[in-house]
mmCIF file of C-alpha atoms in Angstrom:
data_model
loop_
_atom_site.group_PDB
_atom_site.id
_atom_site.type_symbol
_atom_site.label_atom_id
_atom_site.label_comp_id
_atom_site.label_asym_id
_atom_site.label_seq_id
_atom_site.Cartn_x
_atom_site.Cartn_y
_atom_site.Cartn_z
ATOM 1 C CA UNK A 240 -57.281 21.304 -10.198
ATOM 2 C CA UNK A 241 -58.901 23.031 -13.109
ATOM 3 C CA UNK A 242 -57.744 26.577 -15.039
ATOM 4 C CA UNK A 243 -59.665 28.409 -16.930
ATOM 5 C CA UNK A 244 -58.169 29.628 -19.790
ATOM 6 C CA UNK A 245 -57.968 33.818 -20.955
ATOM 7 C CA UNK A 246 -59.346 32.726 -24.079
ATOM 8 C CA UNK A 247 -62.424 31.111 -22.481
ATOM 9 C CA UNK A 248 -61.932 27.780 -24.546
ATOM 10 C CA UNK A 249 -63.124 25.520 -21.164
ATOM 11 C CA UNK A 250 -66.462 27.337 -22.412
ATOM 12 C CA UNK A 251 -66.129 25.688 -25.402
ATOM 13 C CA UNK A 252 -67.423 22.275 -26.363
ATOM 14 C CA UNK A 253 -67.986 19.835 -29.874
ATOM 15 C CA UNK A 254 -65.707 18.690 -32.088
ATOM 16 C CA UNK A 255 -64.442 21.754 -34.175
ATOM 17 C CA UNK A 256 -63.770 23.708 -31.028
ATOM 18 C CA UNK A 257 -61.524 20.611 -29.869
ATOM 19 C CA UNK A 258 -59.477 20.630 -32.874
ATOM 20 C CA UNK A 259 -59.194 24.844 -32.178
ATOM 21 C CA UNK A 260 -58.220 23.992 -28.829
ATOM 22 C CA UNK A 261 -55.515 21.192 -30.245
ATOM 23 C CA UNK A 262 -54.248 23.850 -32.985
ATOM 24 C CA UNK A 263 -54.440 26.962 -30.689
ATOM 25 C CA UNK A 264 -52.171 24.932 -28.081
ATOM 26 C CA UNK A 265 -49.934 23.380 -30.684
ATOM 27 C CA UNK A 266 -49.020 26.890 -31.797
ATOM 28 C CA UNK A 267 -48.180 28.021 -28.813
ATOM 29 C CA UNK A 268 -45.955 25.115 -27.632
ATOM 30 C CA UNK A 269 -44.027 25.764 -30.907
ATOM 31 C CA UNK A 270 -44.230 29.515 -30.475
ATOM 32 C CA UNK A 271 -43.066 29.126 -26.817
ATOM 33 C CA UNK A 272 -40.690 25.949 -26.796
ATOM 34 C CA UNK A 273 -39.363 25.974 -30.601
ATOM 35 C CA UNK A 274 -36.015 28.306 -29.743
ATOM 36 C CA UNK A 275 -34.810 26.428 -27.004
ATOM 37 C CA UNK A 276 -35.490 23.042 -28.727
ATOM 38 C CA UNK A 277 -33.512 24.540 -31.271
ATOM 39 C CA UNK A 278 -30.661 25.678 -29.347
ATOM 40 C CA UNK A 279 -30.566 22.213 -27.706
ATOM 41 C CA UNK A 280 -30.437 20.511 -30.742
ATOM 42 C CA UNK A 281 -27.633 22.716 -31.886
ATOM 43 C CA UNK A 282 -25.451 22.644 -29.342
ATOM 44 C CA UNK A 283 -24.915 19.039 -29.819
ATOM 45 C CA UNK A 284 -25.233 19.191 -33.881
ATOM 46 C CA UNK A 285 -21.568 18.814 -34.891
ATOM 47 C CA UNK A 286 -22.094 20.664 -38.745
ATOM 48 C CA UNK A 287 -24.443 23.641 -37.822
ATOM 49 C CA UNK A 288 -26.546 25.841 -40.281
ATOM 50 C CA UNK A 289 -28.215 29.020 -38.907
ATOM 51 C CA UNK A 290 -30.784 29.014 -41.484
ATOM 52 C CA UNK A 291 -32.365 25.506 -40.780
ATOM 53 C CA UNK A 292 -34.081 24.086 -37.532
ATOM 54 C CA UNK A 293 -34.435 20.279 -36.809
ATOM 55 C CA UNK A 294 -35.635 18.515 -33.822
ATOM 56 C CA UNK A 295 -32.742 16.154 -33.694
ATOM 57 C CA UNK A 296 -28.971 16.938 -34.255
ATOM 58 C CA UNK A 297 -27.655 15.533 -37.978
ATOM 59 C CA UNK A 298 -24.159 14.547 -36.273
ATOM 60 C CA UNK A 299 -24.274 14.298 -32.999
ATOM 61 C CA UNK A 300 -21.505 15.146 -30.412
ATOM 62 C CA UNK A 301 -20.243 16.901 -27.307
ATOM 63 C CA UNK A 302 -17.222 18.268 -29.171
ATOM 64 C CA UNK A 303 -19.294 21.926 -28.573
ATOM 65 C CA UNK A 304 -18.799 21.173 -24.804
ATOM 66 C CA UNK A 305 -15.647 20.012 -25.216
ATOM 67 C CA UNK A 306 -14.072 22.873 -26.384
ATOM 68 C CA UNK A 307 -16.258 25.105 -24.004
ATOM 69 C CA UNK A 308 -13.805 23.821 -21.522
ATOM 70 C CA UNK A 309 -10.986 24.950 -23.437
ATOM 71 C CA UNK A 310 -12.688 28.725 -23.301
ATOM 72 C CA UNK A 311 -12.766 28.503 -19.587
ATOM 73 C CA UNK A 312 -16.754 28.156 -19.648
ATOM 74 C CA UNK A 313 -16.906 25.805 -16.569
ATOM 75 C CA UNK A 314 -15.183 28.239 -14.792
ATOM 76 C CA UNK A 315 -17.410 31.027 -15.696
ATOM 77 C CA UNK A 316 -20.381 28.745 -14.766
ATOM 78 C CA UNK A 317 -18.777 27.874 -11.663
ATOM 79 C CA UNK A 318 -18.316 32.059 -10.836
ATOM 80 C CA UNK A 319 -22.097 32.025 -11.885
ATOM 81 C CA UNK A 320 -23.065 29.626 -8.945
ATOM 82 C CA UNK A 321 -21.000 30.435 -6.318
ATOM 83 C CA UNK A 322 -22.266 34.534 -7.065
ATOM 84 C CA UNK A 323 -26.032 33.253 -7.116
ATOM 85 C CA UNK A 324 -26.044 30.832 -4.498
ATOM 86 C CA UNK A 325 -24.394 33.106 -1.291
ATOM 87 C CA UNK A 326 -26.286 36.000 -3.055
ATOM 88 C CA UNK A 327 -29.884 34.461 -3.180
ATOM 89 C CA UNK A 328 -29.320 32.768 0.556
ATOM 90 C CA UNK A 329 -28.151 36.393 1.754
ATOM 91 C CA UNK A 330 -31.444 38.017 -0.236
ATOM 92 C CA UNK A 331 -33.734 35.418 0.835
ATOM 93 C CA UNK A 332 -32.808 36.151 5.021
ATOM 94 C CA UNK A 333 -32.718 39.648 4.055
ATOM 95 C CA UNK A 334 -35.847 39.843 2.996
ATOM 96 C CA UNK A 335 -37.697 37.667 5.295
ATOM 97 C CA UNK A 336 -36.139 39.689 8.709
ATOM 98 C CA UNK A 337 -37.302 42.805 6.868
ATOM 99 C CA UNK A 338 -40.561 41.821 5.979
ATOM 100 C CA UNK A 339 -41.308 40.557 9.611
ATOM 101 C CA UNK A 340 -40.173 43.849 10.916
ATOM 102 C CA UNK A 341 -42.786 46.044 8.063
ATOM 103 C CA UNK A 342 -45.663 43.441 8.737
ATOM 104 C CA UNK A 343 -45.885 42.877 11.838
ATOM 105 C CA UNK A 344 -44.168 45.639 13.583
ATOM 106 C CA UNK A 345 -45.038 49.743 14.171
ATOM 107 C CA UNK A 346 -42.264 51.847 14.085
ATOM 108 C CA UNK A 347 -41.732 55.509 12.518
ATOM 109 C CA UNK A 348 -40.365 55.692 9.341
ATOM 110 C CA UNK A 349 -42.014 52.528 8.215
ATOM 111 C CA UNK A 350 -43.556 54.314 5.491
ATOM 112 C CA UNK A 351 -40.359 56.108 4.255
ATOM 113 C CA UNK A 352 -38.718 52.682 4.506
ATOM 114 C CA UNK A 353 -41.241 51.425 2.114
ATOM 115 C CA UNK A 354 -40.927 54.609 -0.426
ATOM 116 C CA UNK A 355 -37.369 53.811 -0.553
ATOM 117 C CA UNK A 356 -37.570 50.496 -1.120
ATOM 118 C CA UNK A 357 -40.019 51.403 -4.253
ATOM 119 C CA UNK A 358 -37.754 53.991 -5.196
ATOM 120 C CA UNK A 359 -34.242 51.680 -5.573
ATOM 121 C CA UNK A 360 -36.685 49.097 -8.134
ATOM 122 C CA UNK A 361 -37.658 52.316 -10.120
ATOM 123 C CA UNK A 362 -33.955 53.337 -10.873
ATOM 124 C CA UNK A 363 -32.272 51.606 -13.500
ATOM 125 C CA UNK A 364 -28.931 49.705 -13.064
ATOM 126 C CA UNK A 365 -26.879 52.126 -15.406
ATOM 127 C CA UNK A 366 -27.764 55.136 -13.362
ATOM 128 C CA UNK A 367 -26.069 53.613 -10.029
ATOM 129 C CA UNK A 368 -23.432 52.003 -11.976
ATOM 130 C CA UNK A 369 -20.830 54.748 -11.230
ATOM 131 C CA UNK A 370 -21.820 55.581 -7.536
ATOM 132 C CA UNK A 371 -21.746 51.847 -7.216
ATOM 133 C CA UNK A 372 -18.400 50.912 -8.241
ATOM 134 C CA UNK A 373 -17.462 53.787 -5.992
ATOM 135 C CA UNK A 374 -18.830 52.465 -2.630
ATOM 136 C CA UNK A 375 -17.178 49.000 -3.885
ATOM 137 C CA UNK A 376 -13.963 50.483 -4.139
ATOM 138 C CA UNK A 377 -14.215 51.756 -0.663
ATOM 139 C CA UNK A 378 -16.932 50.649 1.522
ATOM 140 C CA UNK A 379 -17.782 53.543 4.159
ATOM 141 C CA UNK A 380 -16.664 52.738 7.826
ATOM 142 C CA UNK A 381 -15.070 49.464 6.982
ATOM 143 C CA UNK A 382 -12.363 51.364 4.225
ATOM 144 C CA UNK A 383 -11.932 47.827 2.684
ATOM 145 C CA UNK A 384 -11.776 47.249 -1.371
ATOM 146 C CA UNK A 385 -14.637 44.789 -2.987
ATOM 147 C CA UNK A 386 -13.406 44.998 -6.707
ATOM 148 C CA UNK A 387 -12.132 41.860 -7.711
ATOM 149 C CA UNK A 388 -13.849 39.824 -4.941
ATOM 150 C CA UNK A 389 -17.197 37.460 -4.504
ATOM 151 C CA UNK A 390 -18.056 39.660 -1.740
ATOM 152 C CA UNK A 391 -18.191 42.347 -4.441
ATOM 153 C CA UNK A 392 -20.834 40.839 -6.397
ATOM 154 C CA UNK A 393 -23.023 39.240 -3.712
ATOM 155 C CA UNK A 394 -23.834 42.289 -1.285
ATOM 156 C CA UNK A 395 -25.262 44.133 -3.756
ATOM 157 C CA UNK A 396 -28.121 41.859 -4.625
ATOM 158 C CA UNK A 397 -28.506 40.444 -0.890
ATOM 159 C CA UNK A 398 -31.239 43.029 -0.458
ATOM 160 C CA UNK A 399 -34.077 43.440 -3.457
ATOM 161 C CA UNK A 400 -36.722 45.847 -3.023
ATOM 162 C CA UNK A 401 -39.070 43.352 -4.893
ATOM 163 C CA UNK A 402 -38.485 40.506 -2.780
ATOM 164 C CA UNK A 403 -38.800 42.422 0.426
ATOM 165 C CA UNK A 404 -42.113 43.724 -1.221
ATOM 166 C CA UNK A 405 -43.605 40.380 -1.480
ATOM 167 C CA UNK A 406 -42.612 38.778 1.672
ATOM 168 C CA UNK A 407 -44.202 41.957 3.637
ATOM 169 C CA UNK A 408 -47.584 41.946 1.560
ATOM 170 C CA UNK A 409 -47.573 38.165 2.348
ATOM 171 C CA UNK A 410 -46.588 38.281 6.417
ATOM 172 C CA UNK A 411 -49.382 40.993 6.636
ATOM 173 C CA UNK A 412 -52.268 37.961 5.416
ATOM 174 C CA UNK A 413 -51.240 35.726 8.193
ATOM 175 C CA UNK A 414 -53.664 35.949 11.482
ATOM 176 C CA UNK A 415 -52.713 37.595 14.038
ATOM 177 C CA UNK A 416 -54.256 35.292 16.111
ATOM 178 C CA UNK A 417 -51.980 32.535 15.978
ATOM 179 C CA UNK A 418 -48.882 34.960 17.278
ATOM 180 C CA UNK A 419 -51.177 35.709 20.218
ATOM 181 C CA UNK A 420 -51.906 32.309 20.672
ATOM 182 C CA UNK A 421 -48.352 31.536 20.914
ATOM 183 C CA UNK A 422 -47.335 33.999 22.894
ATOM 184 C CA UNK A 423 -49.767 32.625 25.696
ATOM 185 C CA UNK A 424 -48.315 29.529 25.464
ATOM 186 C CA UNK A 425 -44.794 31.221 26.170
ATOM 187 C CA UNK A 426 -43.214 31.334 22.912
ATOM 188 C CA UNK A 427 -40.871 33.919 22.251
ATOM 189 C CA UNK A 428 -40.214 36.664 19.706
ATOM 190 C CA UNK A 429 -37.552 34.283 17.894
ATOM 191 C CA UNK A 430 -39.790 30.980 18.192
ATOM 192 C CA UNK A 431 -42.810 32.942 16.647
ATOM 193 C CA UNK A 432 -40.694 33.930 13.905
ATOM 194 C CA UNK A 433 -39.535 30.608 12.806
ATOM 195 C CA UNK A 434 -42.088 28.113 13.438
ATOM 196 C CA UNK A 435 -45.272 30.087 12.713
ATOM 197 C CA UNK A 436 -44.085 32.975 10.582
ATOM 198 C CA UNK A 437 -41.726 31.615 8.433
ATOM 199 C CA UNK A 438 -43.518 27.818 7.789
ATOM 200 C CA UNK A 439 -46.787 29.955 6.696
ATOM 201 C CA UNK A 440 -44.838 31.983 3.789
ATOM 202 C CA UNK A 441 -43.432 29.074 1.723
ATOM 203 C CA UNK A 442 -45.085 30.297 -0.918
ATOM 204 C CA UNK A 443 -43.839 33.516 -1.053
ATOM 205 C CA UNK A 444 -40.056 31.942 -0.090
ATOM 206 C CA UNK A 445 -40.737 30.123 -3.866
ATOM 207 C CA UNK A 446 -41.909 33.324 -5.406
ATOM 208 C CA UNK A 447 -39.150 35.228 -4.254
ATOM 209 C CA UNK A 448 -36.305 32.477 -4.883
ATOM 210 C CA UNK A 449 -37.688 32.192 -8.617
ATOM 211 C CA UNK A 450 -37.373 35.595 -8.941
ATOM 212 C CA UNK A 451 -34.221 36.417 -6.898
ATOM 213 C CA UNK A 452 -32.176 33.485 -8.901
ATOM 214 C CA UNK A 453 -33.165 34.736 -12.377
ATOM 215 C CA UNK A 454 -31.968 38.429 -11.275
ATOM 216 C CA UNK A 455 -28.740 37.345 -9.727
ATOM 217 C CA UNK A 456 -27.948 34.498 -12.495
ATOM 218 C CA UNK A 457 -28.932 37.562 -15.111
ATOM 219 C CA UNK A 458 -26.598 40.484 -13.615
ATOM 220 C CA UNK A 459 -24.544 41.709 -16.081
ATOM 221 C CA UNK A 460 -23.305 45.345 -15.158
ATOM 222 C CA UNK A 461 -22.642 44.494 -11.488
ATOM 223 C CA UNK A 462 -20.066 41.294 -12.592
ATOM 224 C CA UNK A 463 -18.857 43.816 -15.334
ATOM 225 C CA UNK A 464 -17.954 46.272 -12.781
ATOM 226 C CA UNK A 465 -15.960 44.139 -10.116
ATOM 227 C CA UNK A 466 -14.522 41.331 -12.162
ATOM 228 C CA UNK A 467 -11.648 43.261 -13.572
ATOM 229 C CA UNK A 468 -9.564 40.020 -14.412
ATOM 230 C CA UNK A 469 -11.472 37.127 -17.087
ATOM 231 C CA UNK A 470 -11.043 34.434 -14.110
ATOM 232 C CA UNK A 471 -14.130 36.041 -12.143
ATOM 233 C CA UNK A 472 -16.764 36.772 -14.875
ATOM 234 C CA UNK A 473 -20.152 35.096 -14.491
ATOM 235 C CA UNK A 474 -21.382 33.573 -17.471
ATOM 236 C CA UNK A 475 -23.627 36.496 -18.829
ATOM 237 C CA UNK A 476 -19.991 38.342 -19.307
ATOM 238 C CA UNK A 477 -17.990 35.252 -20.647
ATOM 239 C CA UNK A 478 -21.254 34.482 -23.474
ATOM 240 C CA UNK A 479 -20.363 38.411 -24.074
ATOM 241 C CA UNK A 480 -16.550 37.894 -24.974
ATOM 242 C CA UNK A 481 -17.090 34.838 -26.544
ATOM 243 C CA UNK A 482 -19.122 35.700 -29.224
ATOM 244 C CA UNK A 483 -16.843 38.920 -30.166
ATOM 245 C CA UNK A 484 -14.115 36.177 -29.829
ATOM 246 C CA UNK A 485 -13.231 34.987 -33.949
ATOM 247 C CA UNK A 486 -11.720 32.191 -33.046
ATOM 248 C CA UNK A 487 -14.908 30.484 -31.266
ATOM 249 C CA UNK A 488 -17.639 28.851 -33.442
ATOM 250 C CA UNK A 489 -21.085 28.981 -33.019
ATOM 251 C CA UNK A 490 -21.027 25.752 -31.511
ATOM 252 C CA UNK A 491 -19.006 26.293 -28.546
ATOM 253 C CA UNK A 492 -21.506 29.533 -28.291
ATOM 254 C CA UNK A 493 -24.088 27.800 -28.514
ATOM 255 C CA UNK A 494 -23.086 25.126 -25.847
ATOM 256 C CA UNK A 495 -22.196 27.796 -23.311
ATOM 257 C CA UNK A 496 -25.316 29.187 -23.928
ATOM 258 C CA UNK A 497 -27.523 26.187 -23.136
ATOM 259 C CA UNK A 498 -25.427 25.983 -20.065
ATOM 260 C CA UNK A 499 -26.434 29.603 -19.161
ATOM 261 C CA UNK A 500 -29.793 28.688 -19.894
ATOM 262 C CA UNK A 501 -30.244 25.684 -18.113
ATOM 263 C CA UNK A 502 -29.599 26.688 -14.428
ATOM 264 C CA UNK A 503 -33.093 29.549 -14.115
ATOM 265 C CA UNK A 504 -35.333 26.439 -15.948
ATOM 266 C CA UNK A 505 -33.883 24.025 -13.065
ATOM 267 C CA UNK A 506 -35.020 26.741 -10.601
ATOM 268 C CA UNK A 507 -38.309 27.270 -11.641
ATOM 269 C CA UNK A 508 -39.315 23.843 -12.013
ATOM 270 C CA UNK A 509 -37.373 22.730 -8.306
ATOM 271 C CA UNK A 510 -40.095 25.914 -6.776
ATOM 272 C CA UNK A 511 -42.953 25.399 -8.888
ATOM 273 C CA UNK A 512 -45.233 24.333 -6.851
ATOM 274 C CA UNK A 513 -44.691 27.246 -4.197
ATOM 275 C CA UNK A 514 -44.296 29.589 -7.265
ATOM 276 C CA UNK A 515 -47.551 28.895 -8.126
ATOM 277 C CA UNK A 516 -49.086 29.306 -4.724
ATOM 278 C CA UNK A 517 -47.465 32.591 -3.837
ATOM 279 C CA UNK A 518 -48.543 33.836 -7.734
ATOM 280 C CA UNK A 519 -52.430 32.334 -6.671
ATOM 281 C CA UNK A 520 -52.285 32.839 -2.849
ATOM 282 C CA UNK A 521 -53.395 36.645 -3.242
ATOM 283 C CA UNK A 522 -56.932 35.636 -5.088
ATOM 284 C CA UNK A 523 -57.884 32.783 -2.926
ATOM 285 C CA UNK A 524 -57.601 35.057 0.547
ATOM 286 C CA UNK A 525 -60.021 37.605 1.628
#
């Protein structure tokens, strides 16, 4: 498969625009991959100095890692998981039962379902901090208190606006043709959903899982809120205390942060291929 490139270099051809191409790419591998090379390298460098970079660690060790364990990290990265795991699974079936229902169903109100949907990714996270933690505290009907449980900080990201966004645009591209079809043949509403629906929107299911990872793994505020006690912070909170924390070096910072790192880079390269499907699927159709 060929790209073109945004600076038109596949246009180019001859010697001196190969050696641009070589030097225009070089830069931005170095631009683009030079921090976390350097924060790799560091968090297994046993003497560290901020000012210099290298590409391979003058003493190398896992003492950094070591004593991340000591600070309770793998905990914190354990929190992290079990948050963003139930959370994405919840926000994935979310959004695919409420994108069938907005593609492929009429029903009124569909279009002030949609304007709200738009209208909770418009509103920043500070400004529903405080009627959040309310609801949390007591959840209407049920009277039952989330702060200082999982529960806490995985319904409130099982439904994204964004995510529900993309599997509806997507659902609406598949032919209607092939739910008649199975319909004749005697398949049911359930059936139609998961064998011809669902199989057809992989690509969106990796757009949506790259994005719905990142913005669970990144939450900050909503962990901040119901965690009240240091054994149920996510790892976005724990990097936060540990660097006001004295008595932690840069090291063990470091280390913790490669670890916080690591997990969205995993993700994205484990759906890459559908990533880049759903991303192209919209310019190939029609």
């Amino acid at each position: 498969m060929k790209f073109d490139s945004a600076l038109g270099l596949e246009a180019r051809r001859g010697p001196v625009a190969r050696v641009g191409k070589v030097l225009i790419y070089a830069a931005m591998v170095i631009v683009f991959t030079g921090p976390l090379v350097g924060l790799l390298m560091s968090s297994f460098s046993k003497t560290l100095d901020p000012t210099s970079f290298s590409l391979w660690p003058d003493e190398f060790t896992l003492e950094n890692f070591i004593q991340a364990k000591d600070k309770n990290v793998y905990l914190y990265l354990l929190n992290s998981f079990i948050v963003v795991g139930f959370g994405l699974l919840l926000q994935v079936l979310v959004s695919v039962f409420a994108a069938y229902a907005l593609a492929r169903k009429k029903f009124r109100g569909m279009t002030f379902a949609m304007l709200l949907m738009l209208t909770t990714m418009m509103l920043p996270e500070e400004i529903i901090a405080i009627p959040l933690s309310l609801v949390l505290a007591d959840m209407p009907l049920l009277n039952v208190n989330l702060i200082g449980t999982y529960a806490g900080m995985i319904l409130p990201v099982g439904a994204w606006g964004f995510s529900i966004l993309v599997m509806t645009e997507f659902m609406k591209e598949v032919p209607v043709e092939l739910e008649e079809a199975a319909r004749i043949d005697g398949a049911g509403e359930l059936r139609i959903f998961a064998t011809i629906i669902v199989p057809l929107c992989r690509p969106a299911l990796g757009v949506i899982g790259v994005f719905g990872f990142t913005m669970i793994w990144d939450q900050y505020l909503l962990p901040l809120i119901v965690a009240p006690e240091s054994d149920m912070w996510t790892l976005p909170i724990a990097l936060r205390s540990l660097r006001s924390d004295e008595e932690v070096g840069i090291g063990v910072l470091l280390a913790a942060s490669l670890l916080a790192l690591l997990p969205s880079i995993i993700a994205f390269l484990a759906f890459q291929r559908q990533f880049m499907r759903g991303l192209t699927s919209g310019a190939v159709k029609g």
